[in-house]
Short mmCIF file of C-alpha atoms in Angstrom, two decimals:
data_model
loop_
_atom_site.label_atom_id
_atom_site.label_comp_id
_atom_site.label_asym_id
_atom_site.label_seq_id
_atom_site.Cartn_x
_atom_site.Cartn_y
_atom_site.Cartn_z
CA MET M 13 0.01 0.00 -0.02
CA PHE M 14 2.85 2.31 0.85
CA PHE M 15 4.53 2.07 -2.50
CA ARG M 16 1.20 2.23 -4.39
CA LYS M 17 0.30 5.47 -2.66
CA ARG M 18 3.62 6.96 -3.57
CA LYS M 19 3.12 5.96 -7.11
CA ASP M 20 -0.32 7.49 -7.19
CA GLN M 21 0.99 10.73 -5.75
CA GLU M 22 3.72 10.87 -8.37
CA GLN M 23 1.17 10.42 -11.16
CA ALA M 24 -1.07 13.19 -9.67
CA ALA M 25 1.93 15.50 -9.42
CA ILE M 26 2.77 14.81 -13.04
CA ALA M 27 -0.86 15.35 -14.14
CA ALA M 28 -1.36 18.58 -12.13
CA PRO M 29 -0.42 21.74 -14.05
CA SER M 30 2.36 23.94 -12.66
CA ASP M 31 2.55 27.67 -12.75
CA GLU M 32 6.30 27.64 -13.01
CA PRO M 33 7.75 27.41 -16.54
CA SER M 34 9.02 24.00 -17.37
CA MET M 35 12.69 23.68 -17.79
CA PRO M 36 13.91 22.61 -21.15
CA HIS M 37 14.82 18.98 -21.45
CA ARG M 38 18.58 18.69 -21.01
CA VAL M 39 20.46 15.82 -22.50
CA SER M 40 22.99 14.25 -20.29
CA PRO M 41 26.49 15.36 -21.49
CA ARG M 42 28.67 12.78 -22.91
CA SER M 43 31.92 14.46 -22.05
CA PRO M 44 33.09 17.41 -19.93
CA SER M 45 33.52 19.69 -22.93
CA GLU M 46 29.97 18.98 -24.07
CA ALA M 47 28.77 19.71 -20.62
CA ILE M 48 29.97 23.28 -20.73
CA LYS M 49 28.38 24.01 -24.10
CA PRO M 50 25.11 26.02 -23.96
CA THR M 51 21.93 24.32 -24.86
CA ALA M 52 19.90 25.43 -27.92
CA ALA M 53 16.87 27.68 -27.27
CA PRO M 54 13.56 26.13 -28.08
CA PRO M 55 11.82 27.33 -31.30
CA PRO M 56 9.18 30.13 -30.95
CA PRO M 57 5.65 29.09 -30.84
CA ASP M 58 3.54 29.40 -33.96
CA ARG M 59 1.66 32.83 -34.32
CA PRO M 60 -2.01 32.32 -33.96
CA VAL M 61 -4.12 33.25 -37.02
CA ARG M 62 -6.43 36.16 -36.24
CA GLU M 63 -9.66 36.42 -38.16
CA ARG M 64 -10.66 40.17 -38.78
CA GLY M 65 -14.28 41.15 -38.99
CA GLY M 66 -15.81 42.87 -42.08
CA LEU M 67 -16.66 46.28 -40.39
CA LEU M 68 -13.24 46.72 -38.82
CA SER M 69 -11.55 45.97 -42.08
CA THR M 70 -13.72 48.53 -43.92
CA ILE M 71 -13.01 51.20 -41.38
CA SER M 72 -9.31 50.54 -41.55
CA GLY M 73 -9.41 50.75 -45.35
CA LEU M 74 -11.28 53.98 -45.31
CA LEU M 75 -8.86 55.55 -42.91
CA THR M 76 -5.97 54.51 -44.96
CA ALA M 77 -7.58 55.94 -48.11
CA ALA M 78 -8.41 59.18 -46.32
CA VAL M 79 -4.85 59.66 -45.20
CA VAL M 80 -3.62 59.01 -48.75
CA LEU M 81 -6.18 61.42 -50.20
CA ALA M 82 -5.30 64.10 -47.67
CA ILE M 83 -1.68 63.90 -48.51
CA ALA M 84 -2.46 64.05 -52.20
CA ALA M 85 -4.84 67.02 -51.70
CA MET M 86 -2.13 68.85 -49.74
CA ILE M 87 0.25 68.32 -52.56
CA GLY M 88 -2.35 69.36 -55.14
CA VAL M 89 -3.31 72.50 -53.20
CA THR M 90 0.34 73.44 -52.82
CA LEU M 91 0.95 73.04 -56.51
CA PHE M 92 -2.30 74.87 -57.40
CA ASP M 93 -1.45 77.79 -55.13
CA ARG M 94 1.94 77.98 -56.62
CA GLN M 95 0.39 78.08 -60.11
CA ILE M 96 -1.98 80.91 -59.38
CA ARG M 97 0.79 82.93 -57.70
CA GLU M 98 3.22 82.62 -60.58
CA PRO M 99 3.84 85.87 -62.55
CA GLY M 100 1.53 86.21 -65.61
CA PRO M 101 2.48 86.87 -69.18
CA LEU M 102 1.55 90.55 -69.28
CA ALA M 103 4.72 92.53 -70.24
CA ALA M 104 3.41 95.98 -69.25
CA ASP M 105 0.51 97.53 -67.37
CA LYS M 106 -2.69 97.29 -69.38
CA VAL M 107 -6.26 98.53 -69.16
CA VAL M 108 -8.96 95.96 -69.99
CA VAL M 109 -12.69 96.53 -70.15
CA ILE M 110 -14.87 93.68 -68.85
CA PRO M 111 -18.33 93.97 -70.42
CA PRO M 112 -21.40 93.98 -68.09
CA ARG M 113 -23.10 90.66 -67.32
CA SER M 114 -19.99 88.64 -68.24
CA GLY M 115 -19.71 85.17 -66.78
CA THR M 116 -16.46 83.61 -65.50
CA SER M 117 -15.76 81.90 -68.81
CA GLU M 118 -16.29 85.16 -70.73
CA ILE M 119 -14.01 87.05 -68.37
CA ALA M 120 -11.35 84.40 -68.65
CA ASP M 121 -11.50 84.49 -72.52
CA ALA M 122 -11.29 88.31 -72.46
CA LEU M 123 -8.31 88.30 -70.20
CA SER M 124 -6.61 85.60 -72.32
CA ARG M 125 -7.13 87.67 -75.50
CA GLU M 126 -5.61 90.67 -73.82
CA GLY M 127 -2.62 88.65 -72.64
CA VAL M 128 -3.33 89.04 -68.93
CA ILE M 129 -3.53 85.28 -68.22
CA ALA M 130 -2.21 82.24 -70.05
CA HIS M 131 -4.49 79.48 -68.74
CA THR M 132 -8.19 80.13 -68.85
CA ALA M 133 -9.15 76.84 -67.12
CA LEU M 134 -6.80 77.57 -64.19
CA PHE M 135 -8.33 81.04 -63.91
CA GLU M 136 -11.88 79.67 -63.86
CA TRP M 137 -11.02 77.05 -61.21
CA ALA M 138 -9.16 79.63 -59.09
CA SER M 139 -12.04 82.10 -59.26
CA ARG M 140 -14.59 79.46 -58.33
CA PHE M 141 -12.55 78.20 -55.39
CA SER M 142 -11.89 81.76 -54.16
CA GLY M 143 -15.66 82.31 -53.70
CA LYS M 144 -15.24 85.97 -54.83
CA ALA M 145 -17.66 87.60 -57.22
CA LEU M 146 -15.99 89.07 -60.33
CA LYS M 147 -17.29 92.52 -61.29
CA ALA M 148 -17.55 94.01 -64.75
CA GLY M 149 -15.78 97.32 -65.45
CA GLU M 150 -12.61 98.92 -66.60
CA TYR M 151 -9.49 97.71 -64.78
CA THR M 152 -5.77 98.31 -64.88
CA PHE M 153 -3.72 95.06 -64.59
CA LYS M 154 -0.12 95.40 -63.48
CA ALA M 155 2.69 93.91 -65.52
CA HIS M 156 3.14 90.19 -64.82
CA ALA M 157 0.06 90.12 -62.60
CA SER M 158 -0.57 86.62 -61.38
CA ILE M 159 -3.97 84.87 -61.56
CA GLY M 160 -4.48 85.58 -57.85
CA ASP M 161 -3.72 89.30 -58.36
CA THR M 162 -6.13 89.39 -61.30
CA ILE M 163 -8.95 87.82 -59.35
CA GLU M 164 -8.35 90.26 -56.48
CA THR M 165 -8.47 93.20 -58.85
CA LEU M 166 -11.75 92.04 -60.41
CA SER M 167 -13.38 91.22 -57.08
CA THR M 168 -12.53 94.44 -55.26
CA GLY M 169 -14.05 96.57 -58.09
CA ARG M 170 -11.25 99.19 -58.01
CA GLN M 171 -11.88 100.52 -61.53
CA VAL M 172 -10.03 103.04 -63.62
CA GLN M 173 -10.93 106.59 -62.53
CA HIS M 174 -11.62 109.10 -65.25
CA ALA M 175 -11.89 112.83 -64.67
CA ILE M 176 -13.68 115.67 -66.32
CA THR M 177 -12.91 119.38 -65.47
CA PHE M 178 -15.26 122.33 -65.71
CA PRO M 179 -13.55 125.71 -65.37
CA GLU M 180 -15.29 128.37 -63.36
CA GLY M 181 -17.55 130.65 -65.39
CA LEU M 182 -19.01 128.20 -67.86
CA THR M 183 -22.70 128.45 -68.46
CA SER M 184 -24.95 125.44 -68.04
CA GLU M 185 -25.19 125.11 -71.83
CA GLN M 186 -21.43 125.04 -72.13
CA ILE M 187 -21.13 122.40 -69.35
CA VAL M 188 -23.78 120.21 -71.12
CA VAL M 189 -21.77 120.49 -74.36
CA ARG M 190 -18.61 119.25 -72.55
CA LEU M 191 -20.53 116.39 -71.01
CA ASN M 192 -21.93 115.35 -74.41
CA ASP M 193 -18.45 115.54 -75.97
CA ASN M 194 -17.08 113.02 -73.45
CA ASP M 195 -17.28 109.57 -75.04
CA ILE M 196 -16.65 107.67 -71.81
CA LEU M 197 -19.91 108.91 -70.18
CA THR M 198 -23.13 107.39 -71.25
CA GLY M 199 -26.81 108.40 -71.53
CA ASP M 200 -28.48 111.70 -72.07
CA ILE M 201 -29.17 114.69 -69.77
CA ASN M 202 -32.79 114.90 -68.82
CA GLU M 203 -32.99 118.65 -68.91
CA MET M 204 -30.82 121.73 -69.12
CA PRO M 205 -29.60 122.50 -65.55
CA PRO M 206 -30.68 125.92 -64.24
CA GLU M 207 -27.98 128.61 -64.59
CA GLY M 208 -25.73 128.73 -61.54
CA SER M 209 -26.92 125.42 -60.11
CA LEU M 210 -23.64 123.58 -60.94
CA LEU M 211 -20.36 123.76 -59.08
CA PRO M 212 -17.38 123.95 -61.43
CA ASP M 213 -14.67 121.51 -60.36
CA THR M 214 -12.91 118.33 -61.38
CA TYR M 215 -15.08 115.22 -61.06
CA LYS M 216 -13.94 111.66 -61.18
CA PHE M 217 -16.06 108.82 -62.52
CA GLU M 218 -15.82 105.22 -63.74
CA ARG M 219 -16.54 104.00 -67.24
CA GLY M 220 -20.23 103.45 -67.68
CA ALA M 221 -21.25 106.47 -65.44
CA THR M 222 -24.04 108.51 -66.98
CA ARG M 223 -23.96 112.23 -67.85
CA GLN M 224 -26.99 112.76 -65.67
CA GLN M 225 -25.08 111.37 -62.70
CA ILE M 226 -22.37 113.95 -63.21
CA VAL M 227 -25.04 116.74 -63.43
CA ASN M 228 -26.64 115.48 -60.23
CA LEU M 229 -23.28 115.43 -58.45
CA MET M 230 -22.50 118.96 -59.57
CA ARG M 231 -25.83 120.22 -58.34
CA ALA M 232 -25.41 118.41 -54.97
CA LYS M 233 -21.93 119.85 -54.54
CA GLN M 234 -23.14 123.36 -55.38
CA ARG M 235 -25.94 123.22 -52.75
CA GLU M 236 -23.54 121.87 -50.19
CA VAL M 237 -20.90 124.57 -50.80
CA LEU M 238 -23.48 127.38 -51.12
CA ASN M 239 -25.04 126.48 -47.72
CA GLN M 240 -21.65 126.38 -46.04
CA ILE M 241 -20.59 129.73 -47.41
CA TRP M 242 -23.88 131.38 -46.73
CA LEU M 243 -23.71 130.47 -43.06
CA ARG M 244 -20.41 132.37 -42.62
CA ARG M 245 -21.14 135.32 -44.80
CA SER M 246 -20.63 138.91 -43.67
CA ALA M 247 -23.65 140.64 -42.27
CA GLU M 248 -22.85 143.76 -44.25
CA ILE M 249 -23.29 142.43 -47.74
CA PRO M 250 -26.45 143.72 -49.49
CA VAL M 251 -27.62 140.28 -50.72
CA LYS M 252 -30.67 138.81 -49.02
CA THR M 253 -30.76 135.24 -50.26
CA PRO M 254 -28.29 132.52 -51.31
CA ALA M 255 -29.71 132.86 -54.81
CA GLU M 256 -28.70 136.55 -54.97
CA MET M 257 -25.23 135.68 -53.70
CA VAL M 258 -24.87 133.16 -56.59
CA THR M 259 -25.96 135.90 -59.05
CA LEU M 260 -23.38 138.41 -57.80
CA ALA M 261 -20.67 135.72 -57.59
CA SER M 262 -21.30 134.82 -61.22
CA ILE M 263 -20.64 138.47 -62.22
CA VAL M 264 -17.43 138.57 -60.12
CA GLU M 265 -16.38 135.25 -61.69
CA LYS M 266 -16.78 136.67 -65.20
CA GLU M 267 -15.04 139.96 -64.44
CA THR M 268 -11.76 138.51 -63.19
CA GLY M 269 -9.93 135.22 -63.31
CA ARG M 270 -7.37 136.22 -60.74
CA ALA M 271 -7.94 134.72 -57.27
CA ASP M 272 -6.33 137.71 -55.51
CA GLU M 273 -8.69 140.14 -57.20
CA ARG M 274 -12.02 138.41 -56.61
CA PRO M 275 -12.63 139.84 -53.09
CA ARG M 276 -11.78 143.38 -54.28
CA VAL M 277 -13.97 143.09 -57.43
CA ALA M 278 -16.74 141.78 -55.18
CA GLY M 279 -16.11 144.83 -52.92
CA VAL M 280 -16.61 147.24 -55.87
CA PHE M 281 -20.01 145.74 -56.73
CA VAL M 282 -21.07 145.65 -53.02
CA ASN M 283 -20.16 149.29 -52.70
CA ARG M 284 -22.08 150.22 -55.85
CA LEU M 285 -25.14 148.24 -54.63
CA ASN M 286 -24.98 150.08 -51.31
CA LYS M 287 -24.89 153.41 -53.11
CA ARG M 288 -27.70 152.34 -55.51
CA MET M 289 -25.36 152.65 -58.42
CA LYS M 290 -25.82 150.50 -61.50
CA LEU M 291 -23.30 147.60 -61.56
CA GLN M 292 -22.48 148.18 -65.24
CA SER M 293 -20.64 144.88 -65.78
CA ASP M 294 -19.63 143.90 -69.34
CA PRO M 295 -20.34 140.18 -68.88
CA THR M 296 -24.00 140.97 -68.12
CA ILE M 297 -24.33 142.58 -71.51
CA VAL M 298 -22.98 139.44 -73.17
CA TYR M 299 -25.33 137.12 -71.32
CA GLY M 300 -28.27 139.36 -72.17
CA LEU M 301 -27.39 139.07 -75.84
CA VAL M 302 -26.36 135.37 -76.25
CA GLY M 303 -27.63 133.68 -73.08
CA GLY M 304 -26.11 130.31 -72.33
CA ARG M 305 -23.97 130.30 -75.42
CA GLY M 306 -21.63 132.36 -73.19
CA THR M 307 -19.64 134.50 -75.69
CA LEU M 308 -20.01 137.07 -78.48
CA GLY M 309 -16.67 136.16 -80.01
CA ARG M 310 -15.91 139.81 -80.47
CA GLY M 311 -15.88 143.13 -78.60
CA ILE M 312 -18.98 144.80 -77.22
CA GLN M 313 -20.43 147.63 -79.33
CA ARG M 314 -22.07 150.80 -78.01
CA SER M 315 -25.39 149.79 -79.42
CA GLU M 316 -25.20 146.60 -77.32
CA ILE M 317 -24.22 148.44 -74.18
CA ASP M 318 -27.37 150.53 -74.30
CA ARG M 319 -29.62 147.64 -75.45
CA ALA M 320 -32.18 146.84 -72.84
CA THR M 321 -32.14 143.20 -71.73
CA PRO M 322 -33.13 141.68 -68.40
CA TYR M 323 -29.43 141.02 -67.64
CA ASN M 324 -27.77 144.21 -68.92
CA THR M 325 -26.61 145.98 -65.72
CA TYR M 326 -25.77 149.10 -67.70
CA VAL M 327 -29.51 149.45 -68.15
CA ILE M 328 -31.19 147.76 -65.12
CA GLU M 329 -30.62 148.64 -61.48
CA GLY M 330 -29.37 146.18 -58.93
CA LEU M 331 -28.75 142.55 -59.71
CA PRO M 332 -29.94 140.83 -62.87
CA PRO M 333 -32.78 138.28 -62.52
CA GLY M 334 -30.33 135.40 -62.22
CA PRO M 335 -26.71 134.29 -62.54
CA ILE M 336 -24.87 134.69 -65.78
CA ALA M 337 -22.53 131.76 -65.17
CA ASN M 338 -21.68 128.98 -62.73
CA PRO M 339 -19.32 130.61 -60.15
CA GLY M 340 -16.75 128.60 -58.36
CA ARG M 341 -16.13 128.30 -54.65
CA ALA M 342 -13.66 131.17 -54.54
CA ALA M 343 -16.07 133.64 -56.20
CA LEU M 344 -18.80 132.70 -53.71
CA GLU M 345 -16.36 133.20 -50.86
CA ALA M 346 -15.39 136.55 -52.28
CA VAL M 347 -18.99 137.78 -52.33
CA ALA M 348 -19.78 136.41 -48.90
CA ASN M 349 -16.73 138.20 -47.45
CA PRO M 350 -15.64 141.00 -49.86
CA SER M 351 -12.70 143.38 -49.34
CA ARG M 352 -13.66 146.44 -47.31
CA THR M 353 -12.67 149.25 -49.55
CA LYS M 354 -14.19 152.42 -51.02
CA ASP M 355 -13.52 151.30 -54.61
CA LEU M 356 -16.22 152.08 -57.11
CA TYR M 357 -14.38 151.60 -60.44
CA PHE M 358 -11.84 149.28 -62.07
CA VAL M 359 -10.23 149.05 -65.46
CA ALA M 360 -7.81 146.58 -67.04
CA ASP M 361 -4.23 147.32 -66.26
CA GLY M 362 -2.71 145.47 -69.21
CA THR M 363 -1.24 142.62 -67.10
CA GLY M 364 -4.31 140.46 -66.82
CA GLY M 365 -5.49 142.27 -63.71
CA HIS M 366 -7.30 145.56 -62.95
CA ALA M 367 -6.50 149.02 -61.57
CA PHE M 368 -9.09 150.13 -58.92
CA ALA M 369 -10.22 153.58 -57.95
CA ASP M 370 -12.64 155.14 -55.42
CA SER M 371 -13.28 158.25 -57.42
CA LEU M 372 -13.91 159.15 -61.01
CA GLU M 373 -10.70 161.18 -61.05
CA GLY M 374 -8.63 158.16 -60.00
CA HIS M 375 -10.43 156.07 -62.50
CA SER M 376 -9.59 158.58 -65.28
CA ARG M 377 -5.91 158.26 -64.42
CA ASN M 378 -6.14 154.47 -64.57
CA VAL M 379 -7.86 154.73 -67.99
CA ALA M 380 -5.10 156.99 -69.24
CA ARG M 381 -2.53 154.40 -68.20
CA TRP M 382 -4.53 151.71 -69.97
CA ARG M 383 -4.46 153.89 -73.11
CA GLN M 384 -0.72 153.90 -72.98
CA VAL M 385 -0.70 150.10 -72.73
CA GLU M 386 -3.13 149.96 -75.63
CA ARG M 387 -0.85 152.15 -77.85
CA ALA M 388 2.09 149.95 -77.00
CA ARG M 389 0.11 146.89 -78.00
CA LYS M 390 -0.81 148.45 -81.34
CA GLU M 391 2.84 148.64 -82.19
CA THR M 392 3.29 144.95 -81.37
CA PRO M 393 0.06 143.23 -82.35
CA THR M 394 -0.71 139.82 -80.92
CA ASP M 395 -2.62 136.86 -82.37
CA ALA M 396 -5.18 136.75 -79.52
CA ALA M 397 -8.23 138.79 -80.36
CA PRO M 398 -9.89 140.31 -77.34
CA VAL M 399 -13.55 139.50 -77.01
CA ASP M 400 -16.66 140.24 -74.91
CA LYS M 401 -15.27 143.50 -73.44
CA ALA M 402 -15.98 147.16 -74.18
CA GLU M 403 -13.18 149.74 -74.57
CA PRO M 404 -12.92 152.54 -71.99
CA PRO M 405 -13.36 156.03 -73.51
CA SER M 406 -10.57 158.48 -73.74
CA ASP M 407 -12.41 160.77 -71.34
CA PRO M 408 -14.22 158.72 -68.60
CA SER M 409 -15.54 161.87 -67.05
CA ALA M 410 -17.70 162.41 -70.08
CA VAL M 411 -19.79 159.35 -69.20
CA PRO M 412 -19.69 159.23 -65.38
CA GLY M 413 -20.71 156.39 -63.08
CA ARG M 414 -19.57 153.25 -64.87
CA ALA M 415 -17.84 150.52 -62.91
CA SER M 416 -15.43 148.95 -65.40
CA ALA M 417 -15.41 149.53 -69.14
CA TYR M 418 -16.96 151.91 -71.59
CA ALA M 419 -17.82 151.68 -75.24
CA PRO M 420 -15.96 154.09 -77.51
CA ASP M 421 -17.72 157.15 -78.78
CA GLY M 422 -19.07 157.25 -82.34
CA THR M 423 -20.74 153.83 -82.23
CA ASN M 424 -24.43 153.23 -82.83
CA PHE M 425 -27.20 153.47 -80.28
CA ALA M 426 -29.49 150.57 -79.42
CA GLY M 427 -31.89 149.65 -82.19
CA SER M 428 -30.05 151.51 -84.94
CA ALA M 429 -28.18 149.82 -87.78
CA PRO M 430 -24.39 149.92 -87.53
CA ASP M 431 -22.58 152.44 -89.67
CA PRO M 432 -20.33 150.53 -92.12
CA SER M 433 -17.95 153.46 -92.42
CA ALA M 434 -17.45 153.70 -88.69
CA PRO M 435 -14.36 151.96 -87.33
CA ARG M 436 -15.04 148.73 -85.58
CA PRO M 437 -15.08 149.22 -81.82
CA LYS M 438 -12.05 147.93 -80.03
CA ALA M 439 -12.05 145.62 -77.06
CA PHE M 440 -9.79 144.69 -74.21
CA ASP M 441 -9.16 142.09 -71.56
CA ALA M 442 -9.62 138.99 -73.57
CA SER M 443 -12.12 136.58 -71.97
CA GLU M 444 -14.61 134.01 -73.09
CA GLY M 445 -13.99 131.91 -76.16
CA THR M 446 -10.20 132.36 -76.44
CA LYS M 447 -7.22 130.39 -75.25
CA LEU M 448 -6.63 133.10 -72.65
CA ASP M 449 -10.10 132.80 -71.11
CA PRO M 450 -9.94 132.12 -67.37
CA LEU M 451 -13.53 133.20 -66.69
CA ARG M 452 -15.84 130.58 -68.05
CA ASN M 453 -18.71 129.67 -65.72
CA LYS M 454 -22.46 128.76 -65.33
CA THR M 455 -25.33 129.71 -63.11
CA PHE M 456 -29.04 129.19 -62.51
CA ASP M 457 -32.25 131.15 -63.10
CA LEU M 458 -33.53 132.56 -59.80
CA ASN M 459 -36.94 133.61 -61.16
CA SER M 460 -36.59 137.02 -59.55
CA ALA M 461 -37.32 139.10 -62.62
CA LYS M 462 -36.24 142.75 -62.71
CA SER M 463 -38.16 145.52 -64.50
CA VAL M 464 -36.70 146.20 -67.90
CA PRO M 465 -36.77 149.85 -69.12
CA ALA M 466 -38.58 150.52 -72.33
CA LEU M 467 -36.31 150.66 -75.44
CA LYS M 468 -35.50 154.17 -76.46
CA ALA M 469 -36.93 155.43 -79.80
CA GLN M 470 -34.62 155.37 -82.75
#
């Protein structure tokens, strides 16, 4: 029993699993040298075969594909960005007009024809990916502008700015002629602007702007400037309304083109108004004869000086019924704050300006000096023919009370036919219609009619 029990215990011990790793089987060495040799490691166990499920495999494949596509997209975007930033083929700056209602393809074709871009497809893709709306208009593209620069120019809408300039003193009719002569502007003007309602200045516009838009802008600017100047006018000026200020400013504008003289000329007319003297301004004669046309193209004759018109300040008292031109800001400022002098007369001094006097005697001396200048000019005739001015008489005291110029004696009276044998009246101080004209302007009708004296019998 004792030995049987021992044998059973040994079998149970052999059958029971052990937590300790089993030692490799060691072969008994045959010799001492073999005993000191290391034993060979056992071979690794076989790797178990893992079976992957269908969903897990699909997710893994998708992730792998996404990574590959992301890398490819990054490479593509980098190359695409490099392409649209490369300098374009345009050798020099160029202005290109993109017609209205053009699509991306039409814009690409137009730019390709003008040599701005080389690849229309690349431009279309770039514009669509940018998400920016391309605008029609007239644009300046810089030399070697890239596709990105071109898209930026078209999307911001920074178009070429054109300019049109209206000198001070043009009539509304003359301004409309200039607008109609401009071939960049479009459309028609609805109606003739009232005289004096437009502010002469330089106005900028884009291609496609209408002529009526420029007129509206000029009228808005005139109202704005007039309101500002009216608020800071002198309390001593004898004008009661902004409209009267525009009328007087238009006369000042037409009398002198020199900025330093405007306040003093305005002071002469203010003094005459305060003394109830007739203004006797030559430009009012011209406007009464030709209206918005603006110029006679010759000197003023005696018959025209005495001809009664609503605007002739040699005949009517006070201001005419409306402006005779469109005065600029400086003329309006001069009337609002004229020079404080006692001057009542002025005459051309031969240098483009005027000599002023506060008495008829002083005026006579200024006229005598002008006569000397006139005689010197006769000896050295010039090509420029003076127009729209009357010549002062040799003896101003014979016809007292006139502010600036006088018609020469011996000319015809209003309503009579000119004498062919009589010498043609002279003129001075060239103005409208010549290359020396600094006085061109426009004004508006104030609807404050003045009484017109009856024409004298022939």
